[in-house]
Tab-separated table of C-alpha atoms and ligand atoms in Angstrom:
chain	number	residue	atom	x	y	z
A	1	UNK	CA	0.027	0.094	-0.117
A	2	UNK	CA	3.320	2.242	0.303
A	3	UNK	CA	3.171	1.985	-3.505
A	4	UNK	CA	0.493	4.727	-3.921
A	5	UNK	CA	2.589	7.179	-2.114
A	6	UNK	CA	4.664	7.707	-5.245
A	7	UNK	CA	3.819	10.813	-5.231
A	8	UNK	CA	5.437	11.962	-2.834
A	9	UNK	CA	6.196	15.188	-1.138
A	10	UNK	CA	5.515	15.900	2.183
A	11	UNK	CA	2.578	18.109	2.289
A	12	UNK	CA	0.655	15.132	0.653
A	13	UNK	CA	1.539	12.395	3.094
A	14	UNK	CA	-1.892	13.378	6.317
A	15	UNK	CA	-3.727	12.221	1.724
A	16	UNK	CA	-2.374	8.271	2.193
A	17	UNK	CA	-3.586	8.473	5.943
A	18	UNK	CA	-6.303	6.159	5.408
A	19	UNK	CA	-3.859	3.749	3.531
A	20	UNK	CA	-1.388	3.453	7.089
A	21	UNK	CA	-4.594	3.672	9.379
A	22	UNK	CA	-4.956	-0.258	8.567
A	23	UNK	CA	-1.331	-1.224	9.463
A	24	UNK	CA	-2.260	0.001	12.582
A	25	UNK	CA	-0.759	3.836	14.302
A	26	UNK	CA	2.763	3.894	13.904
A	27	UNK	CA	3.444	0.040	13.588
A	28	UNK	CA	3.154	-0.134	9.771
A	29	UNK	CA	4.291	-3.775	7.836
A	30	UNK	CA	5.561	-3.911	4.899
A	31	UNK	CA	2.974	-5.543	1.970
A	32	UNK	CA	4.476	-8.887	3.008
A	33	UNK	CA	3.094	-8.479	6.751
A	34	UNK	CA	6.780	-7.624	8.252
A	35	UNK	CA	7.468	-5.072	10.100
A	36	UNK	CA	9.776	-2.192	7.707
A	37	UNK	CA	12.528	-1.143	9.248
A	38	UNK	CA	14.970	1.759	7.893
A	39	UNK	CA	18.267	1.512	8.757
A	40	UNK	CA	20.452	4.881	8.700
A	41	UNK	CA	24.010	3.501	6.774
A	42	UNK	CA	26.062	0.007	6.657
A	43	UNK	CA	26.666	-0.934	10.016
A	44	UNK	CA	22.805	-0.407	11.224
A	45	UNK	CA	21.349	-1.710	7.940
A	46	UNK	CA	23.974	-4.526	9.124
A	47	UNK	CA	22.904	-5.685	12.658
A	48	UNK	CA	19.254	-4.860	12.218
A	49	UNK	CA	19.188	-7.495	9.363
A	50	UNK	CA	21.242	-10.059	11.268
A	51	UNK	CA	18.837	-8.934	14.824
A	52	UNK	CA	15.608	-9.050	12.868
A	53	UNK	CA	16.518	-11.613	9.752
A	54	UNK	CA	13.935	-13.294	7.722
A	55	UNK	CA	11.112	-11.748	10.172
A	56	UNK	CA	11.839	-7.484	9.237
A	57	UNK	CA	12.178	-5.997	5.992
A	58	UNK	CA	15.715	-3.763	5.840
A	59	UNK	CA	15.672	-1.151	3.933
A	60	UNK	CA	18.914	1.121	3.691
A	61	UNK	CA	18.544	5.602	3.443
A	62	UNK	CA	22.262	5.838	2.777
A	63	UNK	CA	23.409	4.002	-0.936
A	64	UNK	CA	26.442	2.090	-0.959
A	65	UNK	CA	29.519	3.726	-1.550
A	66	UNK	CA	28.398	7.215	-0.109
A	67	UNK	CA	29.689	9.030	2.130
A	68	UNK	CA	26.786	8.667	5.300
A	69	UNK	CA	27.331	11.963	6.783
A	70	UNK	CA	25.962	13.523	3.375
A	71	UNK	CA	23.009	12.275	3.619
A	72	UNK	CA	19.708	14.678	1.809
A	73	UNK	CA	16.461	12.354	2.252
A	74	UNK	CA	14.223	11.977	-0.740
A	75	UNK	CA	10.600	12.905	-0.359
A	76	UNK	CA	10.218	9.311	-0.781
A	77	UNK	CA	12.314	8.205	1.768
A	78	UNK	CA	10.756	10.425	4.700
A	79	UNK	CA	7.588	9.243	3.298
A	80	UNK	CA	8.888	5.664	4.530
A	81	UNK	CA	10.112	6.408	7.545
A	82	UNK	CA	6.669	8.319	8.844
A	83	UNK	CA	5.497	4.646	7.853
A	84	UNK	CA	7.586	2.519	9.207
A	85	UNK	CA	7.913	0.214	11.860
A	86	UNK	CA	11.118	1.161	13.285
A	87	UNK	CA	14.568	3.893	12.494
A	88	UNK	CA	17.805	2.784	13.693
A	89	UNK	CA	19.871	5.511	13.454
A	90	UNK	CA	22.551	7.108	15.319
A	91	UNK	CA	22.103	11.107	16.520
A	92	UNK	CA	23.797	13.461	15.552
A	93	UNK	CA	25.485	11.819	12.920
A	94	UNK	CA	22.939	13.216	9.480
A	95	UNK	CA	21.238	15.886	9.942
A	96	UNK	CA	18.548	15.143	7.629
A	97	UNK	CA	17.937	12.331	9.451
A	98	UNK	CA	17.525	13.271	12.801
A	99	UNK	CA	15.294	15.904	10.898
A	100	UNK	CA	13.040	13.150	9.242
A	101	UNK	CA	13.539	11.253	13.110
A	102	UNK	CA	12.406	14.031	15.368
A	103	UNK	CA	9.223	14.754	12.367
A	104	UNK	CA	7.837	12.371	11.365
A	105	UNK	CA	8.910	9.154	14.102
A	106	UNK	CA	9.594	10.541	17.636
A	107	UNK	CA	8.099	7.523	18.977
A	108	UNK	CA	9.377	4.975	16.699
A	109	UNK	CA	13.351	5.318	16.659
A	110	UNK	CA	16.496	3.646	18.224
A	111	UNK	CA	18.711	5.759	18.488
A	112	UNK	CA	22.019	2.880	18.785
A	113	UNK	CA	24.201	5.969	20.550
A	114	UNK	CA	21.619	6.275	23.713
A	115	UNK	CA	22.279	1.777	23.727
A	116	UNK	CA	25.622	2.343	25.529
A	117	UNK	CA	28.108	4.829	27.245
A	118	UNK	CA	29.735	7.085	24.565
A	119	UNK	CA	33.057	9.269	24.916
A	120	UNK	CA	33.030	12.901	24.410
A	121	UNK	CA	34.162	14.325	20.642
A	122	UNK	CA	37.483	15.179	20.465
A	123	UNK	CA	38.966	17.974	19.478
A	124	UNK	CA	40.305	16.624	16.157
A	125	UNK	CA	36.091	16.142	15.425
A	126	UNK	CA	35.470	19.264	15.360
A	127	UNK	CA	37.139	20.429	11.492
A	128	UNK	CA	35.416	17.311	10.109
A	129	UNK	CA	34.011	19.972	7.633
A	130	UNK	CA	33.893	17.528	4.336
A	131	UNK	CA	32.459	14.760	5.884
A	132	UNK	CA	29.855	16.949	7.130
A	133	UNK	CA	30.484	16.273	11.774
A	134	UNK	CA	30.157	20.694	11.682
A	135	UNK	CA	26.672	20.258	11.083
A	136	UNK	CA	26.122	17.897	13.522
A	137	UNK	CA	22.973	18.308	15.185
A	138	UNK	CA	23.990	17.279	18.370
A	139	UNK	CA	28.052	17.364	18.042
A	140	UNK	CA	28.770	16.828	22.306
A	141	UNK	CA	29.714	13.022	21.648
A	142	UNK	CA	31.585	10.729	19.135
A	143	UNK	CA	28.640	9.382	16.993
A	144	UNK	CA	31.166	6.477	15.611
A	145	UNK	CA	29.571	3.387	18.154
A	146	UNK	CA	29.915	0.708	16.020
A	147	UNK	CA	34.148	0.381	15.558
A	148	UNK	CA	34.474	-0.599	18.482
A	149	UNK	CA	32.518	-4.583	18.591
A	150	UNK	CA	32.183	-4.549	22.615
A	151	UNK	CA	29.642	-1.194	22.033
A	152	UNK	CA	28.274	-3.003	19.684
A	153	UNK	CA	27.098	-6.124	21.831
A	154	UNK	CA	25.728	-3.644	23.352
A	155	UNK	CA	23.824	-2.476	20.501
A	156	UNK	CA	22.329	-6.307	19.124
A	157	UNK	CA	21.549	-7.204	22.711
A	158	UNK	CA	19.194	-3.553	22.793
A	159	UNK	CA	17.921	-3.839	19.518
A	160	UNK	CA	17.011	-7.406	19.776
A	161	UNK	CA	14.688	-5.803	23.161
A	162	UNK	CA	12.991	-2.891	20.909
A	163	UNK	CA	12.203	-5.598	17.992
A	164	UNK	CA	10.450	-8.198	20.012
A	165	UNK	CA	8.794	-4.995	21.626
A	166	UNK	CA	7.748	-3.851	17.913
A	167	UNK	CA	6.656	-7.256	17.012
A	168	UNK	CA	5.756	-9.336	20.238
A	169	UNK	CA	5.220	-12.588	17.972
A	170	UNK	CA	8.227	-13.122	16.868
A	171	UNK	CA	10.491	-11.868	20.127
A	172	UNK	CA	11.737	-14.979	21.080
A	173	UNK	CA	13.411	-15.268	17.159
A	174	UNK	CA	14.739	-11.829	17.454
A	175	UNK	CA	16.242	-12.647	21.185
A	176	UNK	CA	18.264	-15.394	19.952
A	177	UNK	CA	19.192	-13.788	16.790
A	178	UNK	CA	20.274	-10.532	19.414
A	179	UNK	CA	22.090	-12.611	21.394
A	180	UNK	CA	23.414	-14.589	18.558
A	181	UNK	CA	25.285	-11.731	16.759
A	182	UNK	CA	25.886	-10.081	20.410
A	183	UNK	CA	28.601	-13.203	20.889
A	184	UNK	CA	29.957	-13.129	16.816
A	185	UNK	CA	30.752	-9.351	18.904
A	186	UNK	CA	32.372	-10.270	21.937
A	187	UNK	CA	34.272	-13.376	20.055
A	188	UNK	CA	35.795	-9.878	17.753
A	189	UNK	CA	36.371	-7.788	20.843
A	190	UNK	CA	38.422	-10.892	22.394
A	191	UNK	CA	40.685	-10.579	19.123
A	192	UNK	CA	41.035	-6.636	19.101
A	193	UNK	CA	41.812	-7.143	22.507
A	194	UNK	CA	44.524	-9.951	22.445
A	195	UNK	CA	46.364	-8.744	18.848
A	196	UNK	CA	45.867	-5.119	19.822
A	197	UNK	CA	48.393	-6.013	23.670
A	198	UNK	CA	51.703	-6.393	23.070
A	199	UNK	CA	52.809	-3.145	19.784
A	200	UNK	CA	55.230	-1.180	19.472
A	201	UNK	CA	53.434	1.650	19.222
A	202	UNK	CA	49.836	2.573	20.023
A	203	UNK	CA	48.889	5.716	17.880
A	204	UNK	CA	47.020	6.186	14.922
A	205	UNK	CA	46.716	9.109	12.602
A	206	UNK	CA	44.094	9.020	10.254
A	207	UNK	CA	42.615	10.727	8.533
A	208	UNK	CA	38.258	11.095	9.396
A	209	UNK	CA	38.206	11.101	13.448
A	210	UNK	CA	35.930	7.523	12.814
A	211	UNK	CA	38.121	4.996	15.510
A	212	UNK	CA	37.464	7.339	18.738
A	213	UNK	CA	36.081	4.201	20.596
A	214	UNK	CA	38.272	1.738	18.955
A	215	UNK	CA	41.336	4.068	20.253
A	216	UNK	CA	38.751	3.752	23.788
A	217	UNK	CA	38.900	0.125	24.117
A	218	UNK	CA	42.042	-0.698	23.086
A	219	UNK	CA	43.891	2.056	24.304
A	220	UNK	CA	45.086	3.353	21.513
A	221	UNK	CA	45.393	6.726	20.565
A	222	UNK	CA	43.474	9.113	17.790
A	223	UNK	CA	45.442	12.021	15.365
A	224	UNK	CA	42.863	13.206	13.118
A	225	UNK	CA	44.252	15.405	10.519
A	226	UNK	CA	39.993	15.756	9.528
A	227	UNK	CA	40.638	19.248	10.201
A	228	UNK	CA	41.948	19.952	7.087
A	229	UNK	CA	39.259	19.516	4.119
A	230	UNK	CA	40.922	16.699	1.987
A	231	UNK	CA	38.748	18.073	-0.702
A	232	UNK	CA	41.083	21.352	-0.483
A	233	UNK	CA	45.101	22.225	0.185
A	234	UNK	CA	45.599	21.322	3.830
A	235	UNK	CA	46.280	24.280	6.406
A	236	UNK	CA	50.478	23.511	6.389
A	237	UNK	CA	49.587	24.559	10.892
A	238	UNK	CA	47.926	20.897	11.042
A	239	UNK	CA	49.980	19.251	9.165
A	240	UNK	CA	53.149	20.283	10.636
A	241	UNK	CA	51.451	19.486	13.743
A	242	UNK	CA	50.285	16.049	13.215
A	243	UNK	CA	53.671	15.839	10.916
A	244	UNK	CA	55.275	16.572	14.512
A	245	UNK	CA	53.556	14.243	16.425
A	246	UNK	CA	54.105	11.471	13.854
A	247	UNK	CA	57.700	11.981	13.865
A	248	UNK	CA	57.505	11.671	18.449
A	249	UNK	CA	55.378	8.485	18.839
A	250	UNK	CA	57.917	6.741	15.796
A	251	UNK	CA	54.687	6.399	13.502
A	252	UNK	CA	55.217	3.830	10.761
A	253	UNK	CA	51.548	4.528	8.708
A	254	UNK	CA	49.012	7.180	8.310
A	255	UNK	CA	45.469	6.013	7.816
A	256	UNK	CA	43.101	6.570	4.869
A	257	UNK	CA	40.160	5.866	4.143
A	258	UNK	CA	38.463	4.233	0.603
A	259	UNK	CA	35.657	7.193	0.433
A	260	UNK	CA	37.658	9.904	1.679
A	261	UNK	CA	40.811	11.244	-1.107
A	262	UNK	CA	44.201	9.615	-0.288
A	263	UNK	CA	45.991	13.255	-1.252
A	264	UNK	CA	47.156	14.597	2.752
A	265	UNK	CA	47.211	10.777	3.833
A	266	UNK	CA	49.689	10.356	0.453
A	267	UNK	CA	51.541	13.881	1.095
A	268	UNK	CA	52.122	13.743	5.218
A	269	UNK	CA	53.096	10.288	4.962
A	270	UNK	CA	55.596	11.201	2.478
A	271	UNK	CA	56.710	14.236	5.449
A	272	UNK	CA	57.678	11.978	7.906
A	273	UNK	CA	58.716	9.004	5.957
A	274	UNK	CA	55.939	6.076	6.451
A	275	UNK	CA	54.051	4.319	4.191
A	276	UNK	CA	49.618	4.516	3.783
A	277	UNK	CA	46.645	2.001	4.684
A	278	UNK	CA	42.853	2.097	4.149
A	279	UNK	CA	41.994	1.855	8.015
A	280	UNK	CA	38.373	1.264	6.994
A	281	UNK	CA	35.224	3.401	8.945
A	282	UNK	CA	33.304	0.689	7.839
A	283	UNK	CA	30.523	3.888	7.315
A	284	UNK	CA	29.762	2.189	4.176
A	285	UNK	CA	28.921	-1.087	2.473
A	286	UNK	CA	32.206	-3.096	2.011
A	287	UNK	CA	32.765	-3.919	-1.242
A	288	UNK	CA	32.622	-7.236	-0.267
A	289	UNK	CA	32.558	-9.130	3.029
A	290	UNK	CA	30.527	-7.512	5.381
A	291	UNK	CA	30.652	-5.667	9.034
A	292	UNK	CA	32.229	-8.841	10.966
A	293	UNK	CA	34.927	-9.456	7.777
A	294	UNK	CA	35.924	-5.430	7.421
A	295	UNK	CA	36.367	-5.449	11.138
A	296	UNK	CA	39.638	-8.564	10.429
A	297	UNK	CA	40.800	-6.167	8.043
A	298	UNK	CA	41.474	-3.416	9.694
A	299	UNK	CA	42.101	-5.271	12.986
A	300	UNK	CA	45.192	-6.783	10.621
A	301	UNK	CA	46.236	-3.623	9.290
A	302	UNK	CA	46.475	-1.945	12.951
A	303	UNK	CA	48.582	-5.330	13.665
A	304	UNK	CA	51.170	-4.782	11.112
A	305	UNK	CA	51.147	-0.833	11.462
A	306	UNK	CA	51.540	-0.930	15.026
A	307	UNK	CA	54.074	-3.852	15.130
A	308	UNK	CA	51.543	-5.259	17.056
A	309	UNK	CA	52.753	-9.167	18.279
B	401	ZN	ZN1	32.220	9.464	10.545
């Protein structure tokens, strides 16, 4: 019945109310009767699919290969959010989605960051500019909670509870899949802890300050160059500052990421005599594999760069 809404504009949505009423207020379902879950961007889509399984229909709101921070919503997506059973998001990452949730889905949103203890956004994060953190709705905490597997395990458990409330008929299945997902993430956390215990260095220089939770959990120190807009000439002052820190801490590798130009990282690496390597903030769907395989690839990249035994 959501097909009726192809006309789309927010102002015309009221017309469609009669069509959605049959599904129950605030608990709309897809055509096949499954709860419709709108997931903000890749890691949230992944965890929604793991926990929801075949009992839900998950739709990702951010196109693969695009920077989630830059999300703009179409009128159709806003309509789908309004009709959905649950929106899985992180407040403060995507201002357009925050606005849609506040306007149309405030009672049926699951904020993954609210499920865990957050850390403050670092000073480095302020200049996030090109990635969009600059216009954060709530810049007081670091939103990248999915990069700490132990926190993400907590998100899985709480999402299972929430889905059980949305669709009580399948409560046991949601809770069981949540437990399975949480234990996979807990195992991953164990691999990280073990893999990053004995290392020659603990400083990671990243382009985008996405790894605060990872650093927090495993005792690493993140130095981010993202204050520099990756698309323009970097500020010589910041570049020199980061280069100094990198030399002081004997950094061997400057990390870059797929969705951001490697130019700044390459300049910096040349300056300090380091290599570059891709450390994926897993904000977008990986080309192959999934969240878990990408997180394991990141672990190997970190172990090599930090000289871990
Ligand atoms: Zn980010």
